[in-house]
Coordinates of C-alpha atoms and ligand atoms in Angstrom, one line a residue:
Chain K
M1 CA -13.0 -4.6 -15.8
K2 CA -15.2 -3.9 -18.8
V3 CA -18.7 -2.6 -18.2
T4 CA -20.3 -5.5 -20.1
N5 CA -18.8 -7.9 -17.6
L6 CA -20.0 -5.9 -14.7
G7 CA -23.6 -6.5 -15.9
Y8 CA -22.8 -10.2 -16.2
L9 CA -21.2 -10.4 -12.7
I10 CA -24.2 -8.7 -11.1
K11 CA -26.6 -11.0 -12.8
E12 CA -24.5 -14.0 -11.6
G13 CA -24.7 -12.7 -8.1
I14 CA -28.4 -12.3 -8.1
R15 CA -28.8 -15.7 -9.8
G16 CA -26.9 -17.1 -6.8
I17 CA -29.5 -15.7 -4.4
F18 CA -32.3 -17.7 -6.1
L19 CA -30.1 -20.8 -6.6
H20 CA -29.6 -20.9 -2.8
G21 CA -33.2 -19.9 -2.1
F22 CA -33.5 -21.4 1.3
M23 CA -30.2 -20.2 2.7
S24 CA -30.8 -16.8 1.3
V25 CA -34.2 -16.6 3.0
A26 CA -32.6 -17.8 6.2
A27 CA -29.8 -15.2 5.9
V28 CA -32.3 -12.4 5.3
V29 CA -34.5 -13.5 8.2
V30 CA -31.6 -13.6 10.6
T31 CA -30.3 -10.3 9.4
V32 CA -33.8 -8.8 9.9
A33 CA -34.0 -10.2 13.4
C34 CA -30.6 -8.9 14.3
L35 CA -31.2 -5.5 12.8
L36 CA -34.5 -5.2 14.5
I37 CA -33.0 -5.8 17.8
V38 CA -30.2 -3.4 17.0
G39 CA -32.7 -0.8 15.7
S40 CA -35.0 -1.2 18.7
F41 CA -32.1 -0.9 21.1
S42 CA -30.9 2.2 19.3
C43 CA -34.4 3.8 19.5
L44 CA -34.5 3.0 23.2
V45 CA -31.1 4.4 23.8
Y46 CA -32.0 7.5 21.8
N47 CA -35.1 8.2 23.9
V48 CA -33.5 7.4 27.2
N49 CA -30.7 9.7 26.2
I50 CA -33.2 12.5 25.6
L51 CA -34.9 11.7 28.9
V52 CA -31.6 11.9 30.8
E53 CA -30.6 15.1 29.1
D54 CA -33.9 16.6 30.1
L55 CA -33.4 15.5 33.7
N56 CA -29.9 16.9 33.5
K57 CA -31.4 20.3 32.8
T58 CA -33.2 20.2 36.1
N59 CA -29.8 20.1 37.8
E60 CA -29.5 23.8 38.6
I61 CA -26.6 25.8 39.9
L62 CA -27.2 28.8 42.2
A63 CA -24.9 31.8 41.8
Y64 CA -25.3 34.4 44.6
V65 CA -24.8 38.1 43.9
D66 CA -22.9 40.4 46.3
S67 CA -25.6 42.2 48.4
E68 CA -23.8 45.5 48.2
L69 CA -24.7 45.8 44.5
S70 CA -27.8 47.6 43.4
D71 CA -30.7 45.8 41.7
A72 CA -29.7 47.0 38.2
E73 CA -26.0 46.1 38.8
A74 CA -27.0 42.7 40.0
R75 CA -29.2 42.0 36.9
S76 CA -26.4 43.1 34.6
I77 CA -24.2 40.2 35.7
G78 CA -26.6 37.9 33.9
T79 CA -25.1 38.7 30.5
K80 CA -21.6 37.8 31.8
I81 CA -22.9 34.4 32.9
N82 CA -24.9 33.8 29.7
I83 CA -21.9 34.3 27.4
L84 CA -20.0 31.5 29.1
E85 CA -19.6 28.6 26.6
N86 CA -21.1 25.9 28.7
V87 CA -24.1 27.9 30.1
Y88 CA -27.4 26.7 28.6
K89 CA -29.3 29.6 30.4
A90 CA -29.0 31.8 33.4
E91 CA -32.1 33.3 35.0
F92 CA -32.1 36.2 37.4
R93 CA -34.0 35.6 40.7
S94 CA -34.4 38.6 42.9
R95 CA -34.2 38.4 46.7
E96 CA -38.0 39.1 46.9
V97 CA -38.7 36.0 44.8
A98 CA -36.2 34.0 46.8
L99 CA -38.0 35.0 50.0
E100 CA -41.4 34.0 48.6
E101 CA -40.0 30.6 47.5
F102 CA -38.5 30.1 50.9
V103 CA -41.7 31.0 52.7
A104 CA -43.7 28.7 50.5
D105 CA -41.2 25.9 51.2
H106 CA -41.5 26.4 54.9
E107 CA -45.1 27.3 55.2
G108 CA -46.5 27.3 58.8
D109 CA -43.0 27.2 60.3
T110 CA -43.0 30.1 62.7
A111 CA -39.3 30.0 63.3
F112 CA -38.8 31.9 60.0
G113 CA -41.6 34.4 60.6
G114 CA -39.4 37.5 60.9
L115 CA -37.6 37.0 57.7
T116 CA -37.5 39.9 55.1
A117 CA -36.2 40.1 51.6
T118 CA -33.0 41.8 52.8
D119 CA -32.0 38.6 54.6
F120 CA -31.7 37.0 51.1
R121 CA -29.3 37.7 48.2
H122 CA -30.1 38.2 44.5
R123 CA -29.1 35.1 42.6
F124 CA -28.9 33.5 39.2
V125 CA -30.3 30.0 38.5
V126 CA -27.9 28.5 35.9
V127 CA -28.4 25.4 33.8
L128 CA -25.4 24.0 32.0
E129 CA -25.1 22.4 28.5
D130 CA -22.7 19.7 29.7
N131 CA -22.6 18.8 33.3
E132 CA -19.3 17.0 32.8
L133 CA -17.6 20.4 32.7
M134 CA -19.4 21.6 35.8
A135 CA -16.4 22.2 37.9
Q136 CA -14.8 24.3 35.3
T137 CA -17.9 26.4 34.6
V138 CA -18.5 26.9 38.3
A139 CA -15.0 28.3 38.6
Q140 CA -15.6 30.7 35.7
I141 CA -18.8 31.9 37.3
E142 CA -17.1 32.4 40.7
A143 CA -14.5 34.5 38.9
I144 CA -17.1 37.0 37.7
P145 CA -16.9 40.2 39.8
G146 CA -20.0 40.6 41.9
I147 CA -20.6 36.9 42.4
V148 CA -19.8 35.9 45.9
K149 CA -20.8 32.3 46.1
V150 CA -21.8 29.4 43.8
N151 CA -23.8 26.4 45.0
A152 CA -23.6 23.3 42.7
S153 CA -24.6 19.7 43.2
F154 CA -21.7 17.7 41.8
E155 CA -23.0 14.4 43.0
M156 CA -26.2 14.7 41.0
A157 CA -24.2 15.7 37.9
E158 CA -21.9 12.8 38.3
G159 CA -24.9 10.5 38.7
F160 CA -26.3 11.5 35.3
I161 CA -23.0 11.3 33.7
T162 CA -22.6 7.7 34.9
I163 CA -26.0 6.8 33.6
Q164 CA -25.2 8.2 30.2
N165 CA -21.8 6.5 30.1
V166 CA -23.3 3.1 31.1
L167 CA -26.0 3.5 28.5
H168 CA -23.4 4.3 25.7
I169 CA -21.2 1.4 26.6
A170 CA -24.1 -1.1 26.8
S171 CA -25.5 0.1 23.5
V172 CA -22.2 -0.2 21.7
A173 CA -21.7 -3.7 23.2
V174 CA -25.1 -5.0 22.3
I175 CA -25.0 -3.5 18.8
G176 CA -21.6 -4.9 18.2
I177 CA -22.5 -8.4 19.3
L178 CA -25.6 -8.4 17.1
L179 CA -23.7 -7.1 14.1
V180 CA -21.2 -9.9 14.5
V181 CA -23.9 -12.5 14.6
S182 CA -25.5 -11.2 11.4
L183 CA -22.1 -11.1 9.8
L184 CA -21.4 -14.7 10.6
I185 CA -24.7 -15.8 9.3
I186 CA -24.3 -14.0 6.0
S187 CA -20.8 -15.2 5.8
N188 CA -21.9 -18.8 6.1
T189 CA -24.6 -18.3 3.5
V190 CA -22.0 -17.0 1.0
K191 CA -19.6 -19.8 2.0
L192 CA -22.3 -22.3 1.2
A193 CA -23.0 -20.6 -2.1
M194 CA -19.3 -20.8 -2.9
Y195 CA -19.0 -24.4 -1.8
D196 CA -21.9 -25.2 -4.1
R197 CA -19.9 -23.7 -7.0
K198 CA -16.4 -24.8 -6.0
D199 CA -16.1 -26.7 -9.3
E200 CA -17.0 -23.6 -11.2
I201 CA -14.6 -21.6 -9.2
S202 CA -11.7 -24.0 -9.8
I203 CA -12.4 -23.9 -13.5
M204 CA -12.4 -20.1 -13.5
K205 CA -9.1 -20.1 -11.7
M206 CA -7.8 -22.7 -14.1
V207 CA -8.6 -20.6 -17.2
G208 CA -7.1 -17.5 -15.6
A209 CA -9.9 -15.6 -14.0
T210 CA -8.6 -12.9 -11.6
N211 CA -9.6 -13.3 -7.9
G212 CA -11.6 -10.0 -8.1
F213 CA -13.6 -11.3 -11.0
I214 CA -14.4 -14.6 -9.1
R215 CA -15.3 -12.8 -5.9
L216 CA -17.6 -10.1 -7.3
P217 CA -20.7 -12.2 -7.9
F218 CA -20.5 -13.4 -4.3
V219 CA -20.0 -9.9 -2.9
V220 CA -23.1 -8.8 -4.9
E221 CA -25.0 -11.7 -3.4
G222 CA -24.0 -10.7 0.1
F223 CA -24.7 -7.1 -0.7
V224 CA -28.2 -7.8 -1.9
L225 CA -29.0 -10.1 1.0
G226 CA -27.8 -7.4 3.5
M227 CA -29.7 -4.6 1.8
V228 CA -32.9 -6.7 1.6
G229 CA -32.5 -7.4 5.3
A230 CA -32.0 -3.8 6.0
I231 CA -35.0 -2.5 4.1
I232 CA -37.4 -5.1 5.5
S233 CA -36.2 -4.5 9.1
F234 CA -36.3 -0.7 8.7
F235 CA -40.0 -0.7 7.8
L236 CA -40.8 -3.4 10.5
E237 CA -39.0 -1.2 13.0
W238 CA -41.0 1.8 11.9
G239 CA -44.3 0.0 12.4
M240 CA -43.3 -1.6 15.7
Y241 CA -42.1 1.7 17.1
N242 CA -45.3 3.6 16.2
L243 CA -47.4 0.7 17.7
L244 CA -45.4 0.8 20.9
V245 CA -45.6 4.6 21.2
K246 CA -49.4 4.4 20.7
R247 CA -49.8 1.6 23.3
L248 CA -47.7 3.5 25.7
A249 CA -49.7 6.7 25.3
E250 CA -52.8 4.7 26.2
V251 CA -51.4 3.2 29.3
D252 CA -49.1 6.1 30.4
T253 CA -51.7 8.7 31.0
L254 CA -49.3 10.6 33.3
K255 CA -47.0 11.2 30.4
L256 CA -44.0 9.9 32.3
F257 CA -42.4 8.7 29.2
S258 CA -42.5 10.9 26.1
F259 CA -41.1 9.1 23.0
V260 CA -40.0 11.2 20.1
P261 CA -42.0 10.4 16.9
F262 CA -40.2 7.9 14.5
T263 CA -40.1 10.5 11.8
Q264 CA -37.7 12.5 14.0
L265 CA -35.5 9.4 14.0
L266 CA -35.8 8.8 10.2
A267 CA -32.5 10.1 9.0
P268 CA -30.3 8.4 11.6
M269 CA -32.3 5.2 11.4
V270 CA -32.1 5.0 7.6
A271 CA -28.3 5.6 7.9
T272 CA -28.0 3.0 10.6
F273 CA -29.9 0.3 8.8
V274 CA -28.3 0.9 5.4
A275 CA -24.8 1.0 7.0
A276 CA -25.5 -2.2 9.0
G277 CA -27.0 -4.0 6.0
L278 CA -24.1 -3.0 3.8
F279 CA -21.5 -3.9 6.4
V280 CA -23.0 -7.2 7.2
G281 CA -23.5 -8.1 3.5
V282 CA -20.3 -7.1 2.0
V283 CA -17.9 -7.8 4.8
G284 CA -19.7 -11.1 5.5
S285 CA -19.3 -12.3 1.9
W286 CA -15.8 -10.9 1.5
T287 CA -14.4 -12.7 4.5
S288 CA -15.9 -16.0 3.6
I289 CA -14.5 -15.7 0.1
R290 CA -11.1 -14.9 1.3
K291 CA -10.9 -18.1 3.3
F292 CA -12.3 -20.0 0.3
M293 CA -9.9 -18.6 -2.3
D294 CA -6.8 -19.3 -0.3
V295 CA -7.5 -23.1 -0.5
Chain I
M1 CA 8.2 -21.5 -24.3
I2 CA 8.6 -23.8 -21.3
E3 CA 12.0 -23.9 -19.7
F4 CA 13.0 -25.9 -16.6
S5 CA 16.5 -25.4 -15.1
N6 CA 17.7 -27.7 -12.3
V7 CA 14.2 -27.8 -10.8
T8 CA 13.6 -29.7 -7.6
K9 CA 10.4 -30.0 -5.7
S10 CA 9.8 -31.4 -2.2
Y11 CA 6.3 -31.6 -0.9
T12 CA 7.4 -32.2 2.6
V13 CA 10.9 -32.1 4.0
G14 CA 12.7 -35.3 2.9
T15 CA 10.4 -36.3 0.0
H16 CA 11.7 -35.5 -3.4
A17 CA 9.1 -35.4 -6.1
L18 CA 11.5 -33.8 -8.6
R19 CA 15.3 -34.0 -8.1
G20 CA 16.7 -31.7 -10.8
I21 CA 14.7 -31.4 -14.0
T22 CA 16.2 -29.5 -16.9
M23 CA 14.2 -29.4 -20.2
Q24 CA 13.1 -26.9 -22.8
I25 CA 10.0 -27.0 -25.0
E26 CA 10.1 -24.4 -27.8
D27 CA 7.0 -22.6 -29.1
G28 CA 5.1 -24.8 -31.5
D29 CA 6.7 -28.1 -30.3
F30 CA 4.8 -31.3 -29.6
A31 CA 6.2 -33.4 -26.7
F32 CA 5.1 -36.5 -24.8
L33 CA 5.9 -36.6 -21.1
V34 CA 6.0 -40.2 -19.9
G35 CA 7.1 -42.1 -16.8
P36 CA 5.8 -44.5 -14.2
S37 CA 3.2 -43.6 -11.6
G38 CA 4.7 -41.3 -9.0
S39 CA 7.6 -40.3 -11.1
G40 CA 6.6 -36.6 -11.0
K41 CA 4.7 -35.8 -14.2
S42 CA 1.7 -34.1 -12.5
T43 CA 4.1 -32.2 -10.3
I44 CA 5.8 -30.8 -13.5
I45 CA 2.4 -29.7 -14.8
K46 CA 1.5 -27.9 -11.5
L47 CA 4.8 -26.1 -11.7
I48 CA 3.9 -24.9 -15.2
T49 CA 0.5 -23.6 -14.2
G50 CA 1.7 -21.9 -11.0
E51 CA -0.2 -24.2 -8.7
L52 CA 3.1 -25.1 -7.0
K53 CA 6.4 -23.2 -6.6
P54 CA 9.7 -25.0 -7.3
T55 CA 11.8 -25.7 -4.2
S56 CA 14.9 -24.8 -6.1
G57 CA 15.8 -24.0 -9.8
T58 CA 13.9 -21.9 -12.3
V59 CA 10.8 -22.4 -14.3
H60 CA 10.0 -20.1 -17.2
V61 CA 6.7 -20.3 -19.0
N62 CA 5.7 -18.0 -21.8
G63 CA 7.6 -15.0 -20.4
Y64 CA 6.7 -15.6 -16.7
S65 CA 9.3 -16.7 -14.1
L66 CA 7.4 -19.1 -12.0
E67 CA 9.9 -19.3 -9.1
R68 CA 9.1 -15.6 -8.3
I69 CA 5.8 -14.9 -9.9
R70 CA 3.4 -12.7 -7.9
E71 CA 0.0 -14.1 -6.9
R72 CA -1.7 -11.3 -9.0
E73 CA 0.1 -12.4 -12.2
I74 CA -0.8 -16.1 -12.0
P75 CA -4.2 -15.6 -13.8
Y76 CA -2.5 -13.9 -16.7
L77 CA 0.1 -16.8 -16.9
R78 CA -2.8 -19.2 -17.0
R79 CA -4.4 -17.5 -19.9
T80 CA -1.4 -18.6 -21.9
V81 CA -1.7 -22.2 -20.9
G82 CA -4.7 -24.4 -21.5
V83 CA -5.0 -27.5 -19.4
V84 CA -6.9 -30.7 -20.2
F85 CA -7.5 -33.2 -17.4
Q86 CA -8.2 -36.9 -17.5
D87 CA -11.4 -36.4 -15.5
F88 CA -12.6 -33.6 -17.9
R89 CA -13.8 -31.2 -15.1
L90 CA -16.8 -30.0 -17.0
I91 CA -19.8 -28.2 -15.5
E92 CA -22.7 -30.6 -15.8
T93 CA -25.4 -28.1 -15.3
K94 CA -24.3 -26.1 -18.3
T95 CA -24.6 -27.1 -22.0
V96 CA -21.6 -27.7 -24.2
Y97 CA -21.9 -24.2 -25.6
E98 CA -22.3 -22.7 -22.1
N99 CA -19.3 -24.6 -20.8
L100 CA -17.1 -22.8 -23.4
A101 CA -18.9 -19.4 -23.0
F102 CA -18.3 -19.7 -19.2
A103 CA -14.5 -20.2 -19.7
M104 CA -14.5 -17.1 -22.0
R105 CA -16.6 -14.9 -19.6
A106 CA -14.3 -15.9 -16.8
I107 CA -11.5 -13.8 -18.4
G108 CA -13.8 -11.0 -19.3
A109 CA -14.6 -11.8 -23.0
R110 CA -17.4 -9.8 -24.6
E111 CA -20.6 -11.5 -25.7
Q112 CA -19.9 -10.9 -29.3
E113 CA -16.5 -12.5 -29.1
I114 CA -18.1 -15.5 -27.4
R115 CA -20.7 -15.8 -30.2
D116 CA -17.9 -15.8 -32.8
R117 CA -15.4 -18.0 -31.1
V118 CA -17.5 -20.8 -29.5
P119 CA -18.9 -22.2 -32.8
Y120 CA -15.4 -22.0 -34.4
I121 CA -13.9 -24.1 -31.6
L122 CA -16.8 -26.6 -31.5
N123 CA -16.3 -27.1 -35.2
L124 CA -12.6 -27.6 -34.7
V125 CA -13.1 -30.4 -32.1
G126 CA -16.1 -31.9 -34.0
L127 CA -18.8 -31.1 -31.6
E128 CA -20.7 -28.6 -33.8
N129 CA -23.9 -30.6 -33.6
K130 CA -23.8 -31.1 -29.9
S131 CA -23.7 -27.6 -28.6
R132 CA -27.1 -27.8 -26.8
R133 CA -26.3 -31.0 -25.0
H134 CA -25.2 -31.3 -21.4
P135 CA -21.9 -33.1 -20.6
T136 CA -23.8 -36.1 -19.2
E137 CA -25.4 -36.6 -22.6
L138 CA -22.0 -37.0 -24.3
S139 CA -19.7 -40.1 -24.7
G140 CA -16.4 -40.2 -22.9
G141 CA -14.6 -39.2 -26.1
E142 CA -16.9 -36.3 -26.7
Q143 CA -16.5 -35.1 -23.1
Q144 CA -12.7 -35.1 -23.6
R145 CA -13.2 -33.1 -26.9
L146 CA -15.2 -30.6 -24.9
A147 CA -12.5 -30.4 -22.3
I148 CA -9.9 -29.8 -25.1
A149 CA -12.3 -27.2 -26.6
R150 CA -12.4 -25.4 -23.3
A151 CA -8.6 -25.4 -22.9
L152 CA -8.5 -23.9 -26.5
V153 CA -11.3 -21.4 -26.3
N154 CA -9.2 -18.6 -24.9
N155 CA -6.6 -19.1 -27.5
P156 CA -3.6 -20.0 -25.3
S157 CA -0.2 -20.5 -26.9
T158 CA 0.3 -23.7 -25.0
I159 CA -1.8 -26.7 -24.2
I160 CA -1.0 -29.2 -21.5
A161 CA -2.9 -32.5 -21.3
D162 CA -2.6 -34.7 -18.2
E163 CA -3.6 -38.2 -19.3
P164 CA -6.1 -37.0 -21.8
T165 CA -6.9 -40.5 -23.0
G166 CA -6.8 -42.4 -19.7
N167 CA -10.5 -43.1 -19.7
L168 CA -11.0 -43.9 -23.4
D169 CA -10.8 -47.0 -25.5
P170 CA -8.0 -47.3 -28.0
A171 CA -10.0 -46.0 -31.0
R172 CA -11.2 -42.9 -29.1
S173 CA -7.7 -42.3 -27.7
L174 CA -6.3 -42.3 -31.3
E175 CA -8.9 -39.7 -32.3
I176 CA -8.1 -37.5 -29.4
M177 CA -4.4 -37.7 -30.1
N178 CA -5.1 -36.8 -33.8
L179 CA -7.1 -33.8 -32.6
L180 CA -4.2 -32.7 -30.4
Q181 CA -1.8 -33.1 -33.3
E182 CA -4.1 -31.0 -35.5
I183 CA -4.2 -28.3 -32.9
N184 CA -0.4 -28.4 -32.7
N185 CA -0.3 -28.0 -36.4
L186 CA -2.2 -24.8 -36.1
G187 CA 0.7 -23.5 -34.0
T188 CA -0.2 -24.3 -30.3
T189 CA 2.7 -25.8 -28.2
M190 CA 1.6 -29.2 -26.9
L191 CA 2.7 -31.2 -23.9
V192 CA 0.9 -34.5 -23.4
V193 CA 1.3 -36.7 -20.3
T194 CA 0.4 -40.2 -21.1
H195 CA 0.9 -43.9 -20.1
E196 CA 0.0 -45.2 -23.5
R197 CA 3.0 -46.6 -25.1
D198 CA 1.4 -47.6 -28.3
L199 CA 0.2 -44.1 -29.0
V200 CA 3.5 -42.6 -28.2
E201 CA 5.3 -45.0 -30.5
R202 CA 2.8 -44.5 -33.3
F203 CA 3.1 -40.7 -33.3
G204 CA 6.9 -40.6 -33.4
K205 CA 7.2 -37.3 -31.5
R206 CA 9.6 -36.0 -29.0
V207 CA 9.5 -38.1 -25.8
I208 CA 10.6 -36.7 -22.4
A209 CA 10.8 -39.6 -19.9
I210 CA 10.8 -39.0 -16.2
N211 CA 11.7 -41.5 -13.5
E212 CA 12.0 -40.8 -9.8
G213 CA 12.1 -37.1 -10.4
L214 CA 14.8 -37.1 -13.0
V215 CA 14.8 -36.8 -16.8
V216 CA 16.0 -40.2 -18.1
H217 CA 15.4 -39.7 -21.8
D218 CA 14.6 -36.8 -24.1
G219 CA 14.5 -37.2 -27.8
M220 CA 12.7 -38.1 -31.0
D221 CA 14.2 -41.6 -31.2
G222 CA 12.1 -44.4 -29.9
Y223 CA 12.4 -44.4 -26.2
Y224 CA 10.6 -47.7 -25.6
R225 CA 12.8 -49.6 -28.0
A226 CA 16.0 -48.5 -26.3
Ligands
ATP301 N1 0.3 -33.1 -2.4 C1 1.4 -33.9 -2.2 N2 1.9 -34.0 -1.0 C2 3.0 -34.9 -0.8 N3 3.5 -35.6 -1.8 C3 3.0 -35.6 -3.0 C4 1.9 -34.7 -3.3 N4 1.6 -34.9 -4.6 C5 2.4 -35.8 -5.1 N5 3.3 -36.2 -4.1 C6 4.4 -37.2 -4.3 O1 5.2 -36.7 -5.3 C7 5.7 -37.7 -6.2 C8 5.3 -37.3 -7.6 O2 3.9 -37.3 -7.8 P1 3.2 -36.9 -9.1 O3 1.7 -36.7 -8.8 O4 3.9 -35.8 -9.8 O5 3.4 -38.2 -9.9 P2 2.8 -38.6 -11.4 O6 4.0 -38.9 -12.2 O7 1.9 -37.6 -11.9 O8 2.1 -40.0 -11.1 P3 0.7 -40.6 -11.8 O9 1.2 -41.2 -13.1 O10 0.3 -41.7 -10.9 O11 -0.2 -39.5 -12.0 C9 5.0 -39.0 -5.7 O12 5.9 -39.7 -4.9 C10 3.8 -38.5 -4.9 O13 3.6 -39.4 -3.8
MG302 MG1 -0.3 -37.6 -12.3

């Protein structure tokens, strides 16, 4: 295809948008609405994900050290735990600290009055990167010489994993549905545009225009509609997000929820919106054209 | 060149629009295609333009074998065949000039080619003074001239006209036929479907007559007097 024609075809595509002003506006509005919901949902998922991951880090594993070992020997085991792939961090906690903590937890309880530090063992408090691999990592820690026992809460880990999985499935489902809705709307707009110009299309076919040449202006039309929708919804999302975070900060004085600033989401959000806009625009127009051209 | 060999066409099982057509139209020929309504004339045209595929037999048009042409090649076949319809099929929102430019752009012509070619063609069909008008501001004869101009504008080797004078009075019909003859004299192969016996007799050209999907006459001698 010659370059001069490309200019003409793009011009035709953009002309189409104004020719079908009302439908174009409707298509953009619906796309914006859908992308806003997709975007907001993504932001929410992103933040909840971070929250869950933080909570995850509170799920600690206790690795007890053989009481025959000296203090120095006990401490040196820490490096062996830390080099394990799935270990986020391993902190040494001496038997003295363990005693203090125990006493603090059971303050005023005379039954434990006679306890001394020697009744406790040195231990490591281990936080994992990925709790899904907990069983494996626990086994690795248990295999380290000098470790006599490992206490891990599998139930809690599984709970978090379930929350994360449900979140992922739900977000994929919601985003998928909304994308399909936008796709259908754009597809219908382009179909209408094609129907409007079915005489022109039949003349083009009659004089020997290739299918690609006939399609391109409509694909351009869908592309521009999708991109305009993406850009508008991106900036709306940005504004809404910041507003929400500000409001929340005013209400939530306890800082229960900490939302990441939108600027931290910028790159993935731009990518999401542009990809969604492109996908909706180009695929939407392409599919409707296919159906139309077969007639 | 257009060549039909034992061509049959059934739209649905059991109906036979064409029942074994064999004919040959050489480059530069002028032929009338006549026959009663429903005899299969439009079906023959659709086979030539690749709109339909033959049920059996072979159709060769300007180097393409239509019985096994690929979808992707059909546009290139159509660039060799200009079609003129009884109902013109013009774009009413475009001017006379733009209607022709549109047909050229559709096959990727450059703007300079368009600026050179369109006035030449408008002159050929006698519409040089109407280039800024819209089709609705033209008479029936002028609209048909524009339709012929559009069929010509991409310089096809063959022109096929399906009832090009069906909507015109006898004087306008004669003018259109004269124009088609003129175009044929410039070297374009011409196949004209018509019901107008007077015109056919007057021009004394080759006549291919179809009836019930079969060729019943093919020759220069007067078909209607036989
Ligand atoms: N799309 C179709 N589906 C089924 N049958 C069709 C179709 N088109 C045409 N036919 C039948 O095929 C036969 C030939 O039709 P065709 O249109 O070729 O006739 P024609 O010679 O052009 O007639 P006319 O002079 O009225 O235009 C007719 O019997 C017609 O009913
Ligand atoms: Mg017919």
